[in-house]
Amino acid sequence: MQDLTAAHFEARVGTHDLDEHQYCCGPAPMIDGVRRAFGGSPAPALHFERFAPASITDRRPFELRPGDMGRVLQVPYDRSAPDVLHEALPDLPFSCRQGFCGTCRVGVAHGHVDHRDRRLTATERGEGAMLRCVSRAPEGERLVLEV
């Protein structure tokens, strides 16, 4: 297996046209290298897929209220929003659980989102979109979802 360095990624990513999207799939260290190299790329977007979901690193609890459900769901420090939502609403769609496919996209009616995906644009985030599979709220805050 070839040892690929950050310089290799920078050279490779920088060779693409201004209107080409970049796609990457692999282990976390490789994706991290591509993401660093992408920062200087003229390409409009980087899409990537991890072999495993990113772990929850900050371990802070928050609350979710799915739409008009009226019920507030507690998301503990060690669980993800999709895990908690799936228990309450088993028919809610999701797929990758990693923030790249967009299946779990939902509108946020109220609350501050800690976006952890790499798919939504700044405009989409500003319009209240969230990928519930990886995004969270600051500790102790509540997100009201449009589901």
XYZ file of C-alpha atoms in Angstrom:
147
model
C 0.000 0.000 0.000
C 1.317 3.418 -0.943
C 1.949 5.912 1.881
C 0.030 9.019 0.853
C 1.144 12.269 2.423
C -0.644 15.593 2.786
C 1.515 16.909 -0.059
C 0.179 14.139 -2.318
C -3.415 15.057 -1.493
C -2.729 18.759 -2.030
C -1.238 18.032 -5.447
C -4.120 15.730 -6.419
C -6.976 17.900 -5.142
C -5.537 21.047 -6.701
C -5.625 19.555 -10.221
C -9.389 19.647 -10.652
C -11.546 22.180 -12.446
C -13.326 24.949 -10.601
C -16.740 23.342 -11.077
C -15.844 19.753 -10.093
C -17.018 18.294 -6.805
C -14.529 16.081 -4.977
C -15.443 12.698 -3.466
C -13.459 10.724 -0.915
C -14.155 7.474 0.921
C -11.872 5.840 3.437
C -10.470 5.719 6.946
C -10.442 8.821 9.140
C -6.703 9.681 8.776
C -6.964 9.651 4.992
C -10.133 11.751 4.984
C -8.526 14.221 7.395
C -5.606 14.631 4.977
C -7.934 15.201 2.041
C -9.982 17.723 4.052
C -6.828 19.682 4.934
C -5.762 19.687 1.296
C -9.245 20.658 0.136
C -9.012 23.961 2.017
C -6.887 25.390 -0.796
C -8.808 23.730 -3.613
C -10.856 25.703 -6.130
C -13.468 22.911 -6.204
C -16.935 23.911 -4.894
C -17.553 21.021 -2.496
C -15.957 18.038 -0.843
C -18.100 14.980 -0.183
C -16.733 12.161 1.927
C -17.777 8.897 3.488
C -16.197 7.372 6.541
C -15.911 3.639 7.104
C -17.391 4.275 10.557
C -19.328 7.186 12.045
C -17.325 9.827 13.858
C -17.479 9.319 17.587
C -19.197 11.746 19.932
C -16.253 13.626 21.374
C -17.648 16.414 23.514
C -20.107 14.315 25.531
C -22.748 16.962 26.271
C -26.459 16.215 26.706
C -29.207 18.202 24.967
C -32.929 17.994 24.189
C -34.989 17.432 21.046
C -38.636 18.145 20.476
C -39.857 16.532 17.254
C -42.334 18.946 15.670
C -45.821 19.015 17.106
C -45.202 15.857 19.096
C -45.205 17.896 22.311
C -42.836 15.403 23.887
C -39.282 16.439 24.719
C -36.637 13.779 24.150
C -33.453 13.737 26.224
C -30.278 13.053 24.237
C -27.701 11.900 26.786
C -24.017 12.719 26.484
C -23.187 9.270 25.097
C -25.963 8.855 22.509
C -26.712 10.399 19.145
C -29.876 12.184 18.058
C -30.812 9.414 15.573
C -30.603 6.770 18.301
C -33.006 8.699 20.530
C -35.294 9.763 17.669
C -35.485 6.230 16.267
C -36.800 4.936 19.597
C -39.556 7.576 19.654
C -40.263 7.718 15.895
C -39.172 4.420 14.296
C -40.435 5.435 10.829
C -38.187 8.507 10.595
C -35.805 7.938 7.641
C -32.045 7.769 7.971
C -29.272 5.950 6.180
C -25.575 6.588 6.654
C -25.551 8.112 10.162
C -22.378 9.932 9.171
C -23.517 13.263 7.775
C -22.981 12.792 4.066
C -26.046 11.236 2.435
C -28.626 13.840 3.473
C -31.426 11.333 4.107
C -31.894 12.613 7.650
C -32.106 16.285 6.689
C -34.670 18.127 8.773
C -35.717 21.711 9.382
C -35.083 23.292 12.757
C -37.911 25.541 13.934
C -36.098 26.716 17.047
C -32.713 26.306 18.719
C -29.024 26.610 17.974
C -27.494 23.734 15.991
C -23.922 22.550 16.424
C -23.474 21.422 12.799
C -21.091 18.502 12.488
C -21.827 17.464 8.934
C -19.830 18.402 5.861
C -22.731 18.325 3.438
C -24.940 21.341 4.120
C -23.921 24.700 2.731
C -23.830 27.862 4.824
C -27.023 28.964 3.059
C -28.842 25.720 3.902
C -27.737 25.992 7.518
C -28.847 29.622 7.613
C -32.274 28.560 6.318
C -32.648 26.188 9.274
C -31.582 22.843 7.807
C -29.823 20.238 9.919
C -28.538 16.711 9.408
C -29.779 15.084 12.575
C -27.464 12.082 12.261
C -24.354 13.941 13.418
C -25.411 17.406 14.549
C -26.179 18.287 18.145
C -27.185 21.266 20.263
C -25.051 22.997 22.861
C -25.276 21.427 26.313
C -28.656 21.817 27.945
C -30.276 23.475 24.927
C -33.320 22.252 22.997
C -33.822 21.839 19.270
C -37.369 21.892 17.917
C -37.403 19.844 14.717
C -39.815 20.111 11.802
C -40.719 16.433 11.452
